[in-house]
Every structure is written in structure tokens, then in C-alpha cells.
mmCIF file with all atom_site columns, C-alpha atoms in Angstrom:
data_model
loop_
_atom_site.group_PDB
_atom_site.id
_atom_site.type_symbol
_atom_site.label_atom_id
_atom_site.label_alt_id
_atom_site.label_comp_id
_atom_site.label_asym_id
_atom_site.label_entity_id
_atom_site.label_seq_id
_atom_site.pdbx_PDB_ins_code
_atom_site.Cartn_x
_atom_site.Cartn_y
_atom_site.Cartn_z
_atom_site.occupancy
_atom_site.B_iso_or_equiv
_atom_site.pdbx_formal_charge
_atom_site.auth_seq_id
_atom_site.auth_comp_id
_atom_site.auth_asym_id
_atom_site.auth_atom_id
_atom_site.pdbx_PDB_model_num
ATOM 1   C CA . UNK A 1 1   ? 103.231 88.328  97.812  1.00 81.00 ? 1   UNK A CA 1
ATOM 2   C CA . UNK A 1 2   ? 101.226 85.338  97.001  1.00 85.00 ? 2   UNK A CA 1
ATOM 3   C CA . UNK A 1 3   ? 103.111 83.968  94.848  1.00 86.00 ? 3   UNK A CA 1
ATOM 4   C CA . UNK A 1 4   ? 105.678 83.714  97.721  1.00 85.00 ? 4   UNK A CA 1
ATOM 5   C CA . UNK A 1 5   ? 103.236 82.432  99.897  1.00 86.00 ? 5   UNK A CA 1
ATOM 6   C CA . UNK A 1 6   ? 102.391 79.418  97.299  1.00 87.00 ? 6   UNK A CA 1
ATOM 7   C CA . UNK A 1 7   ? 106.040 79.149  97.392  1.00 88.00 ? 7   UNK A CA 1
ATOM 8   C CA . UNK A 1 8   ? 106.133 79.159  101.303 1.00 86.00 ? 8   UNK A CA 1
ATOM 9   C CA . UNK A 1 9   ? 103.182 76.564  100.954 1.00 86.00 ? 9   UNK A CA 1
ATOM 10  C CA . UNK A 1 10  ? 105.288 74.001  98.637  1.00 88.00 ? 10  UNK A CA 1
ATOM 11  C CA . UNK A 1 11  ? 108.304 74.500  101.005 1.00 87.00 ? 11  UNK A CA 1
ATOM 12  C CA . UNK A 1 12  ? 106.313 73.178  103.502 1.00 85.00 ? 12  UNK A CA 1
ATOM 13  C CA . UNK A 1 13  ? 104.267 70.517  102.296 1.00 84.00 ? 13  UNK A CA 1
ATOM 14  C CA . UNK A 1 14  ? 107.080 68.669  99.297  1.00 84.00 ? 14  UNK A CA 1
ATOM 15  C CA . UNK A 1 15  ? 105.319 65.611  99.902  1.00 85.00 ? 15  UNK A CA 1
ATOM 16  C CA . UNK A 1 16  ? 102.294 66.856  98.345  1.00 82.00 ? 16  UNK A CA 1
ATOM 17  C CA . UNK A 1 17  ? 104.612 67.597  95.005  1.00 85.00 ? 17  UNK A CA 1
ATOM 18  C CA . UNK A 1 18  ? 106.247 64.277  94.918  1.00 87.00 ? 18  UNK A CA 1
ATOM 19  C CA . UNK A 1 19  ? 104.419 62.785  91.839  1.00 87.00 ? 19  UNK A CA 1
ATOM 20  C CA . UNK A 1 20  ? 104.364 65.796  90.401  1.00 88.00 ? 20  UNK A CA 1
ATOM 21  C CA . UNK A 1 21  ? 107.333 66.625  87.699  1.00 90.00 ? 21  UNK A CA 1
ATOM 22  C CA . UNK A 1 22  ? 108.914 69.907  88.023  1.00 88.00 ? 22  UNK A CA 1
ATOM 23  C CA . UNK A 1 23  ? 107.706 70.954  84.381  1.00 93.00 ? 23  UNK A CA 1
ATOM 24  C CA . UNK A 1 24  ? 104.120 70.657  86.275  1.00 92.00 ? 24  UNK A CA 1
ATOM 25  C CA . UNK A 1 25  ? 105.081 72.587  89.264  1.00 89.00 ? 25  UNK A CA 1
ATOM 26  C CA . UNK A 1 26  ? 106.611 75.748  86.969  1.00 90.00 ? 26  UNK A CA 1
ATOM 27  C CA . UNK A 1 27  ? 103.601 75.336  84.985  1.00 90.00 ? 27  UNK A CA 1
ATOM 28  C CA . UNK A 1 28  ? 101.212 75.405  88.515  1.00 88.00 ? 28  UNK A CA 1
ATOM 29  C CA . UNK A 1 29  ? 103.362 78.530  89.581  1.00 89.00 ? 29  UNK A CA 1
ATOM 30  C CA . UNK A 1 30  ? 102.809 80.316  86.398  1.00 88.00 ? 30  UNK A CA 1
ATOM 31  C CA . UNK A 1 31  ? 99.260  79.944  86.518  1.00 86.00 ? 31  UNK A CA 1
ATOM 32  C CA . UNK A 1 32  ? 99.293  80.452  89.797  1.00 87.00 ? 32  UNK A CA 1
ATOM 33  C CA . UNK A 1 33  ? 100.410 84.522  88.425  1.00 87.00 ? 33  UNK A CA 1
ATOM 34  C CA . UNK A 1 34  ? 96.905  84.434  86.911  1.00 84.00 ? 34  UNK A CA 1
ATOM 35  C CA . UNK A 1 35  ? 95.140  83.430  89.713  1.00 84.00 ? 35  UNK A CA 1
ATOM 36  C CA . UNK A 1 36  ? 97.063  85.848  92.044  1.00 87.00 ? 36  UNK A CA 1
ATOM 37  C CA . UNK A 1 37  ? 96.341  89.150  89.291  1.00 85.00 ? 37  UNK A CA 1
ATOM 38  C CA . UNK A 1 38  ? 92.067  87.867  89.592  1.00 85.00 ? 38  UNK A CA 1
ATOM 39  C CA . UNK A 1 39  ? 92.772  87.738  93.179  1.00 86.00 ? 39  UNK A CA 1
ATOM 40  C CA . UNK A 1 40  ? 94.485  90.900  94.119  1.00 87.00 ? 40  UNK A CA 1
ATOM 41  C CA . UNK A 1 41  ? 91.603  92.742  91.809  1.00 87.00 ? 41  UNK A CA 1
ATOM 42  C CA . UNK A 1 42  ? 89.259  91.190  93.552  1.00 88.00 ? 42  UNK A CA 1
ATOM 43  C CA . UNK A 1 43  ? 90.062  91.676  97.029  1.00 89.00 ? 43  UNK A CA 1
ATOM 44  C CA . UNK A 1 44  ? 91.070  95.372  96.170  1.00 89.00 ? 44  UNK A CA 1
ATOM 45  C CA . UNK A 1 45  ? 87.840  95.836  94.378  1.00 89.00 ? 45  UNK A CA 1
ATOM 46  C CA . UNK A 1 46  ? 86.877  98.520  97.538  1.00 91.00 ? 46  UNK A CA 1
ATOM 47  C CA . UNK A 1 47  ? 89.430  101.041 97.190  1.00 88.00 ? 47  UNK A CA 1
ATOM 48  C CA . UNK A 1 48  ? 89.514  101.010 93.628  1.00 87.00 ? 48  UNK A CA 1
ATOM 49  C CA . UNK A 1 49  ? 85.829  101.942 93.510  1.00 86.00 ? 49  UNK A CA 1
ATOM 50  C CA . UNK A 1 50  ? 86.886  104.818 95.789  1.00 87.00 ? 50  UNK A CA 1
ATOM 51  C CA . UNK A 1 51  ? 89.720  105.826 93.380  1.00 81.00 ? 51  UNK A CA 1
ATOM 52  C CA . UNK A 1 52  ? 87.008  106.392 90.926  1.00 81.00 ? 52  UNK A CA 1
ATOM 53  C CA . UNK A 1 53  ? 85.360  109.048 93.293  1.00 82.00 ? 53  UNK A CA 1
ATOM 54  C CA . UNK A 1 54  ? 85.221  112.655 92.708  1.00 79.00 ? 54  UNK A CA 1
ATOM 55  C CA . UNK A 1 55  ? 88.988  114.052 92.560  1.00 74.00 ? 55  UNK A CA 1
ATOM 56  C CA . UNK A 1 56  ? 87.788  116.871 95.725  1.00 78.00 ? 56  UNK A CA 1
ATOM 57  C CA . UNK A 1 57  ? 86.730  114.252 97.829  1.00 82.00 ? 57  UNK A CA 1
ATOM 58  C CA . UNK A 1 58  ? 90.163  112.323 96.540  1.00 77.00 ? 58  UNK A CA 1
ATOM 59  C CA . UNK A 1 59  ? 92.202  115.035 98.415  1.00 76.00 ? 59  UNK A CA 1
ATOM 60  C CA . UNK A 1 60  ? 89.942  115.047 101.707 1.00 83.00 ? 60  UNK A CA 1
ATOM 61  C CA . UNK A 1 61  ? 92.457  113.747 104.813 1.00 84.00 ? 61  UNK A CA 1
ATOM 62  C CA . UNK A 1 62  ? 89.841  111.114 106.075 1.00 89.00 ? 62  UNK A CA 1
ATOM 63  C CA . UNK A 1 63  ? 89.440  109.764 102.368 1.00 87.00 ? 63  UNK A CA 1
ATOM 64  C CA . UNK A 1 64  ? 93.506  109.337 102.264 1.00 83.00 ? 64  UNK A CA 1
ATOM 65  C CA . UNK A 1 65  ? 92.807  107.473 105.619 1.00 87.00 ? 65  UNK A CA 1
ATOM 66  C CA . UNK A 1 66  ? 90.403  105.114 104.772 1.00 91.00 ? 66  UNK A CA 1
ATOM 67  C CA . UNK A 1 67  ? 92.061  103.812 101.750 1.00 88.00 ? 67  UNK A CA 1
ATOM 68  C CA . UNK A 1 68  ? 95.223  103.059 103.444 1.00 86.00 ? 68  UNK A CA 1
ATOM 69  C CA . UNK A 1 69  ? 93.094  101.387 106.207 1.00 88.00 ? 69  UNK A CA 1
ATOM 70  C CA . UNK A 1 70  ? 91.329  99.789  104.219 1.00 91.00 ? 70  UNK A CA 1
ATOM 71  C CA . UNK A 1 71  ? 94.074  98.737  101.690 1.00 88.00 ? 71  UNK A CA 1
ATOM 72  C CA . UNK A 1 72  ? 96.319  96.998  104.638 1.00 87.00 ? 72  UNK A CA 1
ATOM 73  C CA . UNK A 1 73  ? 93.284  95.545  106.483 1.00 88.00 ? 73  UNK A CA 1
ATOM 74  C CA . UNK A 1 74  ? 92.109  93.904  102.952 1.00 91.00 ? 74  UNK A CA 1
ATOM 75  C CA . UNK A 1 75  ? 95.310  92.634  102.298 1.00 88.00 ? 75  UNK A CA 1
ATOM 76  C CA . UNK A 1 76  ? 96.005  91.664  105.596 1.00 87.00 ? 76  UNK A CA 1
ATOM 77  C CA . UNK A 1 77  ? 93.367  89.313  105.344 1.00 86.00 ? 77  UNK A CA 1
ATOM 78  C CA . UNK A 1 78  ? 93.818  87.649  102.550 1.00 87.00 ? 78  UNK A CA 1
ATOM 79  C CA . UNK A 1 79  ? 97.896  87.360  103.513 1.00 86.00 ? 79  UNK A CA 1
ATOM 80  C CA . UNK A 1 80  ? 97.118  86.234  106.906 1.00 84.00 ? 80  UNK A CA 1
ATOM 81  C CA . UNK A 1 81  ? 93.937  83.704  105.310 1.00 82.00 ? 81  UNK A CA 1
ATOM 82  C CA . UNK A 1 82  ? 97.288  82.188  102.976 1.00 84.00 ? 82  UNK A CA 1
ATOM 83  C CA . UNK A 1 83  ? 99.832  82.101  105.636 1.00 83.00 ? 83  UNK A CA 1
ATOM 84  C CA . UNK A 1 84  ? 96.980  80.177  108.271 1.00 80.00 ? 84  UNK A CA 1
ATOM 85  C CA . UNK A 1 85  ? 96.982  78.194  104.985 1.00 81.00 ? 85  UNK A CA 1
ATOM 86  C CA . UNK A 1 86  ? 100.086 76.528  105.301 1.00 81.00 ? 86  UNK A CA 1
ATOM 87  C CA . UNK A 1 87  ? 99.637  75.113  108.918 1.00 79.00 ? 87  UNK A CA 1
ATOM 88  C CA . UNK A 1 88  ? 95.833  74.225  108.552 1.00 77.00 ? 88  UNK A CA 1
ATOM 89  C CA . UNK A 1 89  ? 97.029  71.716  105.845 1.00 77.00 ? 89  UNK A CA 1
ATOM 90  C CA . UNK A 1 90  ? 98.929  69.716  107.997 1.00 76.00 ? 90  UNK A CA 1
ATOM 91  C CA . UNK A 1 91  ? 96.116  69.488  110.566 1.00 72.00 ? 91  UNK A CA 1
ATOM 92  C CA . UNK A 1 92  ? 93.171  69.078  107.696 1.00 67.00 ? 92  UNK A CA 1
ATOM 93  C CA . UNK A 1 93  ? 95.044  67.547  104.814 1.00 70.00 ? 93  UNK A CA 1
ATOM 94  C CA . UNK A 1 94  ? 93.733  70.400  102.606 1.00 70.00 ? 94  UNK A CA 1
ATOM 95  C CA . UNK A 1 95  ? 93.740  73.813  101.309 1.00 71.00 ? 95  UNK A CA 1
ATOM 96  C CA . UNK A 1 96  ? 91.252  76.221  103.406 1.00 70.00 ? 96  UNK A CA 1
ATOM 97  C CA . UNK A 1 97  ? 87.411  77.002  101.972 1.00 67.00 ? 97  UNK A CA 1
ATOM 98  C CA . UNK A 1 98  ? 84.588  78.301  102.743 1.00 66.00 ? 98  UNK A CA 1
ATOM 99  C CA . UNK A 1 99  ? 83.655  75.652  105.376 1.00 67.00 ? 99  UNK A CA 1
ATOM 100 C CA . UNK A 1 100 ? 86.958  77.385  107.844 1.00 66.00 ? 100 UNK A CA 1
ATOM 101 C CA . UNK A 1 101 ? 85.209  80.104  108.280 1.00 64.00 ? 101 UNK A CA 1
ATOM 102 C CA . UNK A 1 102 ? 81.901  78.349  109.776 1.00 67.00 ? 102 UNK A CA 1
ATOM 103 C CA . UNK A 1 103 ? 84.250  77.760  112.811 1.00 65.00 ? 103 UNK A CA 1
ATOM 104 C CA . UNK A 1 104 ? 84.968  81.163  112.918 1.00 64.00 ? 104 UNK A CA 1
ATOM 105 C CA . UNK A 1 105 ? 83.787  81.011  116.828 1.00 62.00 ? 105 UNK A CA 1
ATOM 106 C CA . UNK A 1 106 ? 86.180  78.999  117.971 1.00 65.00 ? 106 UNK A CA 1
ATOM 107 C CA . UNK A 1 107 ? 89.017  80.422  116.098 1.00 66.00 ? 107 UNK A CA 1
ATOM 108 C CA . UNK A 1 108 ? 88.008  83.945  117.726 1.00 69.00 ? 108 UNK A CA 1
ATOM 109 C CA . UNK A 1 109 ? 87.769  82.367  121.257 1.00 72.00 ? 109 UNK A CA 1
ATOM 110 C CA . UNK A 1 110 ? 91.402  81.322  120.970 1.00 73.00 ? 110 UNK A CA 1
ATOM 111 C CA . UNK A 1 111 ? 92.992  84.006  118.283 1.00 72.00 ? 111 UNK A CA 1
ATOM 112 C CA . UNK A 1 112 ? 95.393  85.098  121.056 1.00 80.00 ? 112 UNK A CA 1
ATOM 113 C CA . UNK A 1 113 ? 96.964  81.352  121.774 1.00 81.00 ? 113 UNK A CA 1
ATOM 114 C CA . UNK A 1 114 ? 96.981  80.781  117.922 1.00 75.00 ? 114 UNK A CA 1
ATOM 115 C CA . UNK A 1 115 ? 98.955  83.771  117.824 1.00 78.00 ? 115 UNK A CA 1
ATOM 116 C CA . UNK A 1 116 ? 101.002 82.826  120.270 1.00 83.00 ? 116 UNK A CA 1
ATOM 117 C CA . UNK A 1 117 ? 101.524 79.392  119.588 1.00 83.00 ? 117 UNK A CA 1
ATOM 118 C CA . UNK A 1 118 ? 101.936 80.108  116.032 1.00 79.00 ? 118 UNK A CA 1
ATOM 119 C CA . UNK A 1 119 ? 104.405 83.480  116.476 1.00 82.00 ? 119 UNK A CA 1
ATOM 120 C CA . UNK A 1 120 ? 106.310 83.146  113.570 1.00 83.00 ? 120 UNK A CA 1
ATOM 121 C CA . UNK A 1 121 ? 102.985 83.780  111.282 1.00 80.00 ? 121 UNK A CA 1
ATOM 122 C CA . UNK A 1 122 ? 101.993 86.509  113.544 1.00 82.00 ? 122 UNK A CA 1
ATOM 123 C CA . UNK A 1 123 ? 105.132 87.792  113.527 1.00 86.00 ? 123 UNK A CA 1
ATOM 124 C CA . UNK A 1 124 ? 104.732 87.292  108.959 1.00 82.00 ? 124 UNK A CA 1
ATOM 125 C CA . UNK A 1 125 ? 101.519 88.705  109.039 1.00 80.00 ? 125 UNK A CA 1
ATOM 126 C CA . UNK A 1 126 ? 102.451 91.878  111.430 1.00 84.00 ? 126 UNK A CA 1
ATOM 127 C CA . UNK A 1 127 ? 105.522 92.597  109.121 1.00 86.00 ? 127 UNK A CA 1
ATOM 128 C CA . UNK A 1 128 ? 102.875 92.383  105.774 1.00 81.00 ? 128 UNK A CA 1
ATOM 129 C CA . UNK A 1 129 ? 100.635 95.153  107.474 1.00 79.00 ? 129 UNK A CA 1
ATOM 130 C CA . UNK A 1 130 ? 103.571 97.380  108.249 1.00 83.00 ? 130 UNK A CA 1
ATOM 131 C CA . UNK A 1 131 ? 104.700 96.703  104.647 1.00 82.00 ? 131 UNK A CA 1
ATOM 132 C CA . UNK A 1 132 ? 101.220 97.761  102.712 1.00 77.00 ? 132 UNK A CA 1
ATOM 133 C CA . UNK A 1 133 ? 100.982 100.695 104.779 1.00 78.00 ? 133 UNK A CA 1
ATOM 134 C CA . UNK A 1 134 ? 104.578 101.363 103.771 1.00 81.00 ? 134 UNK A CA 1
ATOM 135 C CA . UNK A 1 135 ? 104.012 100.716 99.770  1.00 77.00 ? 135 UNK A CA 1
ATOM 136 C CA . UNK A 1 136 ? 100.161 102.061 99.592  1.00 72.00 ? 136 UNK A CA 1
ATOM 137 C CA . UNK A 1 137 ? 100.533 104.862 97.214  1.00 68.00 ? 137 UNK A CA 1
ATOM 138 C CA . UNK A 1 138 ? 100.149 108.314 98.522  1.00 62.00 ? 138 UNK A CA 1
ATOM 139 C CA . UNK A 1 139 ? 99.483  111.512 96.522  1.00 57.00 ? 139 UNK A CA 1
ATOM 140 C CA . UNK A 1 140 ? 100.244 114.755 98.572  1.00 57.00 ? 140 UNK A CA 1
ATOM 141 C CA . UNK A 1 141 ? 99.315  118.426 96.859  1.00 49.00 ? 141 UNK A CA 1
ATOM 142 C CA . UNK A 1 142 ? 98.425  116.520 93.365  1.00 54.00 ? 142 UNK A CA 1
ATOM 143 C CA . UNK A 1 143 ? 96.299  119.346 91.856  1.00 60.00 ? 143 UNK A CA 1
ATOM 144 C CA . UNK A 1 144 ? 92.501  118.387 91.246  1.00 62.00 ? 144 UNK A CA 1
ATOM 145 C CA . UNK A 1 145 ? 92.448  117.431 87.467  1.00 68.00 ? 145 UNK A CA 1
ATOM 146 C CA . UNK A 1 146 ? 89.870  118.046 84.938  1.00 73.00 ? 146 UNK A CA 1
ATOM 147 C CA . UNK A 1 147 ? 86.554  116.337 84.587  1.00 70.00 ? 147 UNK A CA 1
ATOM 148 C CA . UNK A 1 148 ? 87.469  114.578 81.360  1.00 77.00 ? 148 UNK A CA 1
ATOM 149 C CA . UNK A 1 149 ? 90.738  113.736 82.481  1.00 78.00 ? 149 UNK A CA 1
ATOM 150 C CA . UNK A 1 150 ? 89.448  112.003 85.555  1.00 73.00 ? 150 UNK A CA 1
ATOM 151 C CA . UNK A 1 151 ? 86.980  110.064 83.422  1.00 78.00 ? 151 UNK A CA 1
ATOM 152 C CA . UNK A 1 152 ? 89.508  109.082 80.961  1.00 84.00 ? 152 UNK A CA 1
ATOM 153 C CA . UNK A 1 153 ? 91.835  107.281 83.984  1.00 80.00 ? 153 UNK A CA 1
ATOM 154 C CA . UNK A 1 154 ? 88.588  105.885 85.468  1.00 79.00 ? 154 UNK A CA 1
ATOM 155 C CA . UNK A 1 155 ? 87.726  104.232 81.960  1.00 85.00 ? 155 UNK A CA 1
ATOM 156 C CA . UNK A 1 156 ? 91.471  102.989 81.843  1.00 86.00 ? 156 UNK A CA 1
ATOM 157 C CA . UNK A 1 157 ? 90.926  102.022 85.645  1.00 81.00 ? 157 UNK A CA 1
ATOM 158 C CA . UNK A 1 158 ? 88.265  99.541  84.830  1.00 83.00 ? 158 UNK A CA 1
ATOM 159 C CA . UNK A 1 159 ? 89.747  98.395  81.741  1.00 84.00 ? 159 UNK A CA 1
ATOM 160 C CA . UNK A 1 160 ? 93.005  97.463  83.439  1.00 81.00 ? 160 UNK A CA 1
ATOM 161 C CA . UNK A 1 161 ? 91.326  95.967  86.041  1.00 78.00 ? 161 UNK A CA 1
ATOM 162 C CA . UNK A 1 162 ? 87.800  93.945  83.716  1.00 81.00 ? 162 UNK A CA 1
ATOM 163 C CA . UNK A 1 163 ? 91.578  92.307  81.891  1.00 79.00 ? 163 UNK A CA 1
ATOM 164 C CA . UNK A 1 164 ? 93.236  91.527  85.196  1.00 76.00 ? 164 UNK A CA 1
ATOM 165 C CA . UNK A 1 165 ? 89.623  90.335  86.743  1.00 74.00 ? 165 UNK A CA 1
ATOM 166 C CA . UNK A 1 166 ? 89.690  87.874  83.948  1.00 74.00 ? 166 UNK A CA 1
ATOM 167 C CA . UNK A 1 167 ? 92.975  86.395  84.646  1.00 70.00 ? 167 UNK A CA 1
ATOM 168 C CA . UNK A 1 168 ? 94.137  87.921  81.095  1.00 68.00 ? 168 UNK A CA 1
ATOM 169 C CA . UNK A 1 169 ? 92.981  87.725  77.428  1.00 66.00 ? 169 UNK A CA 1
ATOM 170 C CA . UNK A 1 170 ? 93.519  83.756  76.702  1.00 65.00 ? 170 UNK A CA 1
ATOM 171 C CA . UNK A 1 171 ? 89.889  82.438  76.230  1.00 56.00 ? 171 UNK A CA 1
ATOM 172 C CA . UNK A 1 172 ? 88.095  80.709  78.821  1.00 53.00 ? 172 UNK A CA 1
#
């Protein structure tokens, strides 16, 4: 998804790439992949601490619930922070920081006419959330495993994820 929305973003905004040669732009997009693994780990980080709870409270209908909540709202977020991305540039002349969100009054005091105004990215950004929910795994009557076997897939859990975190194994 974000690599489509960096895609979305150079669509936009060629005259940004003009000086660039398209060896450096494949290049940007591939470590771009890097950058989108650290980010997706990091922005997930919540419900994969709650994947490592106890597998009874795993199976409770209110746990199943708040993952997918918070899974799409999460993601949503971060979608919706990329796709505001692309129009903000043409206003600001750069990429969003930090420093967006201090105006984070006045964006809330006119969300609905930026909505509005801006439908098409609403419209993106409604279609993403009905999309996680869609793909957000669920497990229905999976048996409780073992102890062991739960620690095991927790220890793989963080290993997968300390390697993605990092952006892979090249050094830094």
C-alpha cells in the first residue's frame, strides 16, 4: 500500500523527479520497500504486542474486536497521513512532518470541507478501511495451543519483526 502511495505521490508531483535519472528513481522505490517493512512494524507495533498475549484471552470476542479496530484505525492513519501527503505538497512544497500536526486545530475545525473538497482521498481512504477490515486475519475455533508452542511463535514473532524493524540485515 505505500509503496503505491509513493507511486501515487511521483504521479503527481513529476516535476520533482525531473533531474533525477530513472536508475535513481528504481533505486528510491526499492529503498523505499525498506522503509515501508520499518514502517508497517512500527505502526503495527500495538496489535502485535497483543498477539503475544495469553492464547485464552486470544479467543475472547472483544479481544478479536479490538485488534481489527485497532488494526484498520492504525492503518488508516498512516494511509490517510500519505494520501493528505500528496496534496499538502503542492500547497507547502514539501513532504509532511512533525510540524503538520501542530495545526492539528485547524485541520479538525474544517475536516468535513477537506473531506469534501478533497472527495476523491476520502473516497481512497474510506475504500483502505473497508479493505484492512476485509484482509485483517481472523482465526475462528483455532484450538488454544500449548505453552511452549505459544512461546516458540512469540520468539519467532519478535524476531521477524526486530529484522523487519531494522529495515533488513545490510549494516547500518
Amino acid at each position: 500500500v505505500y509503496s503505491i502511495l509513493r507511486l501515487l505521490f511521483y504521479w503527481a508531483h513529476p516535476d520533482m523527479f525531473r533531474g533525477a535519472h530513472p536508475r535513481e528513481v528504481g533505486e528510491a522505490f526499492i529503498h523505499g520497500l525498506r522503509f515501508d517493512m520499518v514502517a508497517v512494524v512500527f505502526s503495527n507495533l500495538p496489535i502485535f504486542l497483543l498477539l503475544l498475549l495469553p492464547g485464552r484471552l486470544q479467543q475472547r470476542h472483544w479481544m478479536a474486536r479490538l485488534k481489527i479496530s485497532l488494526f484498520v484505525f492504525l492503518n488508516l492513519f498512516f494511509v490517510a497521513c500519505n494520501l493528505a501527503d500528496i496534496e499538502l505538497y503542492q500547497f507547502s512544497g514539501r513532504r509532511m512532518t512533525i510540524d503538520f500536526f501542530r495545526l492539528i486545530l485547524d485541520i479538525k475545525n474544517q475536516l468535513f470541507q477537506l473531506a469534501m473538497y478533497y472527495w476523491y482521498l476520502t473516497f481512497v481512504a474510506l475504500a483502505l478501511a473497508w479493505g484492512l477490515s476485509i484482509v485483517f486475519p481472523r482465526f475462528k475455533g483455532e484450538e488454544v495451543r500449548p505453552w511452549w508452542r505459544r512461546a516458540v511463535g512469540g520468539l519467532l514473532l519478535i524476531s521477524a519483526l526486530s529484522f523487519a524493524a531494522r529495515g533488513g540485515w545490510q549494516l547500518k
